[in-house]
Tab-separated table of C-alpha atoms in Angstrom:
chain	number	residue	atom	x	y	z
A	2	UNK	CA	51.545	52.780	88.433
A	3	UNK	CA	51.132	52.705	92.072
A	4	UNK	CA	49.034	55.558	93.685
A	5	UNK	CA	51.950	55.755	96.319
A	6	UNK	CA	54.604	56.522	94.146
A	7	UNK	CA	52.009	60.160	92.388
A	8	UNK	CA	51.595	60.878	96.289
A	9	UNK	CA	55.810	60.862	96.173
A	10	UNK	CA	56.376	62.961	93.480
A	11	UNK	CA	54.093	65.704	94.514
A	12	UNK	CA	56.425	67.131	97.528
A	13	UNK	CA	59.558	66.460	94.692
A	14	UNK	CA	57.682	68.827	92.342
A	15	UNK	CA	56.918	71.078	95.211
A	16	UNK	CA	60.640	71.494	96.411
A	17	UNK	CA	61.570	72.251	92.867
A	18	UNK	CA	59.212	74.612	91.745
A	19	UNK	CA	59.981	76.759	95.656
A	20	UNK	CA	63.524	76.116	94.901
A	21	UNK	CA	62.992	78.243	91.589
A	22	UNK	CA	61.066	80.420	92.542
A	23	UNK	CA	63.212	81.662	95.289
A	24	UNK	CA	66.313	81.674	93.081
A	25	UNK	CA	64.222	83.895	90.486
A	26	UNK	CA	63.595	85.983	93.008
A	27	UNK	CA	67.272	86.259	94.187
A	28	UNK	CA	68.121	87.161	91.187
A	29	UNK	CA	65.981	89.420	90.386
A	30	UNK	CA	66.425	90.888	94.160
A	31	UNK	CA	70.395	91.447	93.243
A	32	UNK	CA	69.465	92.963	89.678
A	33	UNK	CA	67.643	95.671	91.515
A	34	UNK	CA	70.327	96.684	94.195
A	35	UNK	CA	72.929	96.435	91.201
A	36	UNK	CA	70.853	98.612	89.190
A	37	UNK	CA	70.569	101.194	92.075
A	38	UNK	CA	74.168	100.932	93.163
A	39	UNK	CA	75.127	102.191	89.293
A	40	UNK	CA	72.215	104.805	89.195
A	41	UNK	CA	73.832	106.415	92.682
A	42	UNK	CA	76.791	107.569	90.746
A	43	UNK	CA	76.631	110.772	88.798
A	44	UNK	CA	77.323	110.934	84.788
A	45	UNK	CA	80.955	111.575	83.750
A	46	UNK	CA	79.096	114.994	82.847
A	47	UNK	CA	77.960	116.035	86.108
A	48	UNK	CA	81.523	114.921	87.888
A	49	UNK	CA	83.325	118.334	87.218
A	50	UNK	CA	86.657	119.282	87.660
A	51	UNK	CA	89.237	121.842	86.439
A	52	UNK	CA	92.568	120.465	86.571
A	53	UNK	CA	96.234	120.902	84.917
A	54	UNK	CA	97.123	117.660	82.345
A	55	UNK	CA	100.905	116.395	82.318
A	56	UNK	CA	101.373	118.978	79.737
A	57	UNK	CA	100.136	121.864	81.961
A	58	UNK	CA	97.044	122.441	79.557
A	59	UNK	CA	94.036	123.122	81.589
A	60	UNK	CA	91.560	120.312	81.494
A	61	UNK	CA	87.935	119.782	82.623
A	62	UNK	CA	85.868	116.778	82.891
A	63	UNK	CA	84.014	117.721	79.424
A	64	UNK	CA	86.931	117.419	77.431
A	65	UNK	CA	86.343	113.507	78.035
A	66	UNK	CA	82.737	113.430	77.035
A	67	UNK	CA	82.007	111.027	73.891
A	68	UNK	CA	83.988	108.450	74.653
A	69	UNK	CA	84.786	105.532	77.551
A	70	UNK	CA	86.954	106.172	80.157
A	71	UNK	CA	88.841	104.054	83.323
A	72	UNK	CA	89.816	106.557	85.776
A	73	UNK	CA	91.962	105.865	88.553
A	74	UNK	CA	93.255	108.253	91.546
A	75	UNK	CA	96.792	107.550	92.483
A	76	UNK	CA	100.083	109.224	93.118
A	77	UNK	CA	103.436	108.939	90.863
A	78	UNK	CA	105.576	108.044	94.721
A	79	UNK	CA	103.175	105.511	95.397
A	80	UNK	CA	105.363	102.064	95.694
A	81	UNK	CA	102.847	99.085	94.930
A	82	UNK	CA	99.089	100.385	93.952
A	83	UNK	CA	99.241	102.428	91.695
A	84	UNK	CA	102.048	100.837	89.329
A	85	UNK	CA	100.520	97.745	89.155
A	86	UNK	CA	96.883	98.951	88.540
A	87	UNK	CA	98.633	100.940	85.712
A	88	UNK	CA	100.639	98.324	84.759
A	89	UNK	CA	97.602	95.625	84.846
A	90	UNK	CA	95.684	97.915	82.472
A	91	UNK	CA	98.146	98.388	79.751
A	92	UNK	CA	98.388	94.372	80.097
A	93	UNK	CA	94.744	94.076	79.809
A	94	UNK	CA	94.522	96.297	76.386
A	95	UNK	CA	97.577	95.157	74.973
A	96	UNK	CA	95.437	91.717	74.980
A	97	UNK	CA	92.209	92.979	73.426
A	98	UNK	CA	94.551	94.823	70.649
A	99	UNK	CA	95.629	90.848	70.754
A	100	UNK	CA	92.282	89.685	70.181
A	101	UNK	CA	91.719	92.650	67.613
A	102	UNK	CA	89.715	94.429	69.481
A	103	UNK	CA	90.508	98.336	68.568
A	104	UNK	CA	90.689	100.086	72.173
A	105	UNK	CA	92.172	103.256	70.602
A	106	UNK	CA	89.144	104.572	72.010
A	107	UNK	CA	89.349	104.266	75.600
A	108	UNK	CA	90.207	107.059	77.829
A	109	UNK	CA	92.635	106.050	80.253
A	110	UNK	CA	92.727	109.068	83.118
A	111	UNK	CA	95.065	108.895	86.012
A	112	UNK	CA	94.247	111.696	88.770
A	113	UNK	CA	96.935	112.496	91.100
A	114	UNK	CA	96.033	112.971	94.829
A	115	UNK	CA	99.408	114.464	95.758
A	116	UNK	CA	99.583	117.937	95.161
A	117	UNK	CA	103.043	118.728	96.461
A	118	UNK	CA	105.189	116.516	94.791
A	119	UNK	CA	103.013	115.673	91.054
A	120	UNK	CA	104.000	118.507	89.040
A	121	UNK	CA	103.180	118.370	85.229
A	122	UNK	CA	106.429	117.201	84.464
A	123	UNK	CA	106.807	114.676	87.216
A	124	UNK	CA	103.556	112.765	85.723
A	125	UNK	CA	104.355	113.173	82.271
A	126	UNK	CA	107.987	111.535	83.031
A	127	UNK	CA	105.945	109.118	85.281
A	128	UNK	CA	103.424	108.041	82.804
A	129	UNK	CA	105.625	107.512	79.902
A	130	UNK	CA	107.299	104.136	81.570
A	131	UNK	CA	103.786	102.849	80.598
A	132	UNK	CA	103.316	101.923	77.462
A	133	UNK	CA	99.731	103.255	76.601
A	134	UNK	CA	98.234	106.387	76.578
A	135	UNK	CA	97.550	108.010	79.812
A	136	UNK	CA	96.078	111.541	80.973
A	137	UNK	CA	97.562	112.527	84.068
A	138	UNK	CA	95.464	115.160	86.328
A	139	UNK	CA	96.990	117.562	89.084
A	140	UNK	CA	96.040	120.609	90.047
A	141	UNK	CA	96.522	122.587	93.825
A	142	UNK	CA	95.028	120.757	97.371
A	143	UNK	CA	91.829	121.754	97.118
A	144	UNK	CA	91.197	121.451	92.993
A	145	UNK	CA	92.527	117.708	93.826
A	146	UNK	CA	90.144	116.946	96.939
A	147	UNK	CA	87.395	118.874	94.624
A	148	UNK	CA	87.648	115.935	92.244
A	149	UNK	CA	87.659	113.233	94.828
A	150	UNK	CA	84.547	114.482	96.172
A	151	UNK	CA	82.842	114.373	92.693
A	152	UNK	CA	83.662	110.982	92.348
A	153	UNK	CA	83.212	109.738	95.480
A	154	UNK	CA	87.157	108.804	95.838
A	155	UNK	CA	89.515	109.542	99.003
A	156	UNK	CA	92.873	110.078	100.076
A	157	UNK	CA	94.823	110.265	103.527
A	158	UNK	CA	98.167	111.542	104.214
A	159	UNK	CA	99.975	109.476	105.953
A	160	UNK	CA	103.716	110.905	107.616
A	161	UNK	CA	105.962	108.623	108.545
A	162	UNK	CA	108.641	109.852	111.593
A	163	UNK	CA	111.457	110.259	109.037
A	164	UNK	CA	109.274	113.237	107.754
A	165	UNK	CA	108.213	111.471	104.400
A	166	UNK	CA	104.514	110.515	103.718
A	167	UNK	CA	102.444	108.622	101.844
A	168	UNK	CA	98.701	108.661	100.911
A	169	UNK	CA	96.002	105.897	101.490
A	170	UNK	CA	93.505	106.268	98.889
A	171	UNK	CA	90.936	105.009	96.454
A	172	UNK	CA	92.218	102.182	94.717
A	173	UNK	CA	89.166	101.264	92.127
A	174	UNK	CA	89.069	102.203	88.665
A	175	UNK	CA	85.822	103.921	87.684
A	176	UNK	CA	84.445	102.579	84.268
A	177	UNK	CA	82.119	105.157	82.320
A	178	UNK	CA	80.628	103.841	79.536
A	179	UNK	CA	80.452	106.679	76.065
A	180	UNK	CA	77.259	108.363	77.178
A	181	UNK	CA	79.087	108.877	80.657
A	182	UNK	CA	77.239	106.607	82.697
A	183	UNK	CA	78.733	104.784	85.503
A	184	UNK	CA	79.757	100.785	84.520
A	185	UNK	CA	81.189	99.710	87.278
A	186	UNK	CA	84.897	99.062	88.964
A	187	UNK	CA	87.714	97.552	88.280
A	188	UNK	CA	88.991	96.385	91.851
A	189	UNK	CA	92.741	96.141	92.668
A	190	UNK	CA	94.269	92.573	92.160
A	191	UNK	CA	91.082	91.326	89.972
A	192	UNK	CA	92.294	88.995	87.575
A	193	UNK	CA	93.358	90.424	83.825
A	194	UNK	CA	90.670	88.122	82.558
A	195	UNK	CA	87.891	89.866	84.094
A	196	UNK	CA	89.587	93.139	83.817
A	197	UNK	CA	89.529	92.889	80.066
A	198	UNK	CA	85.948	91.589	80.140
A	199	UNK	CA	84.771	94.881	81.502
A	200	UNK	CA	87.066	96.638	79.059
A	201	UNK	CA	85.591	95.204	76.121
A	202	UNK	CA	81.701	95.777	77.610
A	203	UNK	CA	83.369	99.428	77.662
A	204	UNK	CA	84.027	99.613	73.906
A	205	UNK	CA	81.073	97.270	72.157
C-alpha cells in the first residue's frame, strides 16, 4: 500500500478520536449539571407543610413518606392547565395498568393555590370527575404560599376588570421517587409517552 494513502488516514483517525472525545465529554458535562439540578431540590421529607385534605383531615407532608408521588399545584376554577395535566395523568396510568404495570402505588397530590374559593368540598367534588385517586391540599393564604415556597412553586393573582381572577402558576409536576428524592418534572403538554416513561422509572 502506498505510503500516501497511511499519511491520509492519520488526520481521519485524528478527527474521530477528537470527535469522541468531545462528545464523552459532553456527556459527561450534562450528567453533572443534571445531577446537581436534582440534588438542589430538598427530599419530600424536608418539604413540610400542614394542610386540610378534600376531606378536611389535617395532612402534612409525612403522611406521604414511603411511597412515590407526582405533585402538582393548581386550582379547581382553572379553565385549561390544570384539567388537562390531571386529565393527561389519569391517561398516562390508565396505560401502565394497560401494560400491567400495578401503579396502585403512586401518590397522586394536587395542591390548591386558591385559598378563597377551594374549600374541602369544592376539591373533593372537583377531583372526583377524574377517574383516579387524587389528594387534594388547601389550607388558608399563607399555609398555601408556605407550601409553594417549600417546593419551589408560584402563583399570581391575576383580576380581571369584571372583578373575577385567575392565578398564573407552576405548571410542572414534581416526581419524588419512594425514598423522597427529587426525579424530575413532568412538563405541561409533554407527550403521554414520555409521561408514562417517567411514571414507570417512579414505580420500578
Amino acid at each position: 500500500m502506498p505510503c500516501g494513502s497511511s499519511h491520509k488516514r492519520v488526520p481521519v483517525i485524528l478527527a474521530i478520536l477528537l470527535f469522541l472525545s468531545l462528545a464523552i465529554g459532553v456527556f459527561v458535562v450534562s450528567e453533572k449539571h443534571a445531577q446537581r439540578a436534582l440534588v438542589g431540590f430538598p427530599n419530600f421529607a424536608e418539604s413540610s407543610f400542614v394542610l386540610s385534605d378534600q376531606n378536611g383531615d389535617l395532612r402534612t407532608n409525612l403522611d406521604f413518606a414511603g411511597q412515590p408521588i407526582a405533585l402538582f399545584f393548581g386550582f379547581t376554577y382553572c379553565p385549561d392547565v390544570c384539567p388537562t395535566t390531571l386529565m393527561t395523568l389519569a391517561n398516562s396510568l390508565d396505560a401502565l395498568g394497560d401494560d400491567g404495570v400495578d401503579a396502585d402505588g403512586l401518590q397522586i397530590i394536587f395542591v390548591s393555590v386558591d385559598a378563597e374559593r377551594d374549600t374541602p368540598q369544592q376539591l373533593h367534588e372537583y377531583l372526583t370527575l377524574f377517574e383516579m385517586d387524587v389528594v387534594g391540599l388547601t389550607g388558608d393564604a399563607q399555609a398555601l404560599a408556605n407550601s409553594r415556597t417549600a417546593f419551589g412553586a408560584f402563583a399570581k393573582k391575576i383580576e380581571s376588570k369584571d372583578g373575577d381572577f385567575s392565578y398564573d402558576h407552576s405548571a410542572a409536576v414534581y416526581l419524588y421517587r419512594p425514598d423522597g428524592g427529587f426525579a424530575g418534572t413532568i412538563v405541561f403538554n409533554e407527550s403521554e409517552e414520555i409521561i408514562r416513561e417517567k411514571l414507570l422509572s417512579l414505580l420500578k
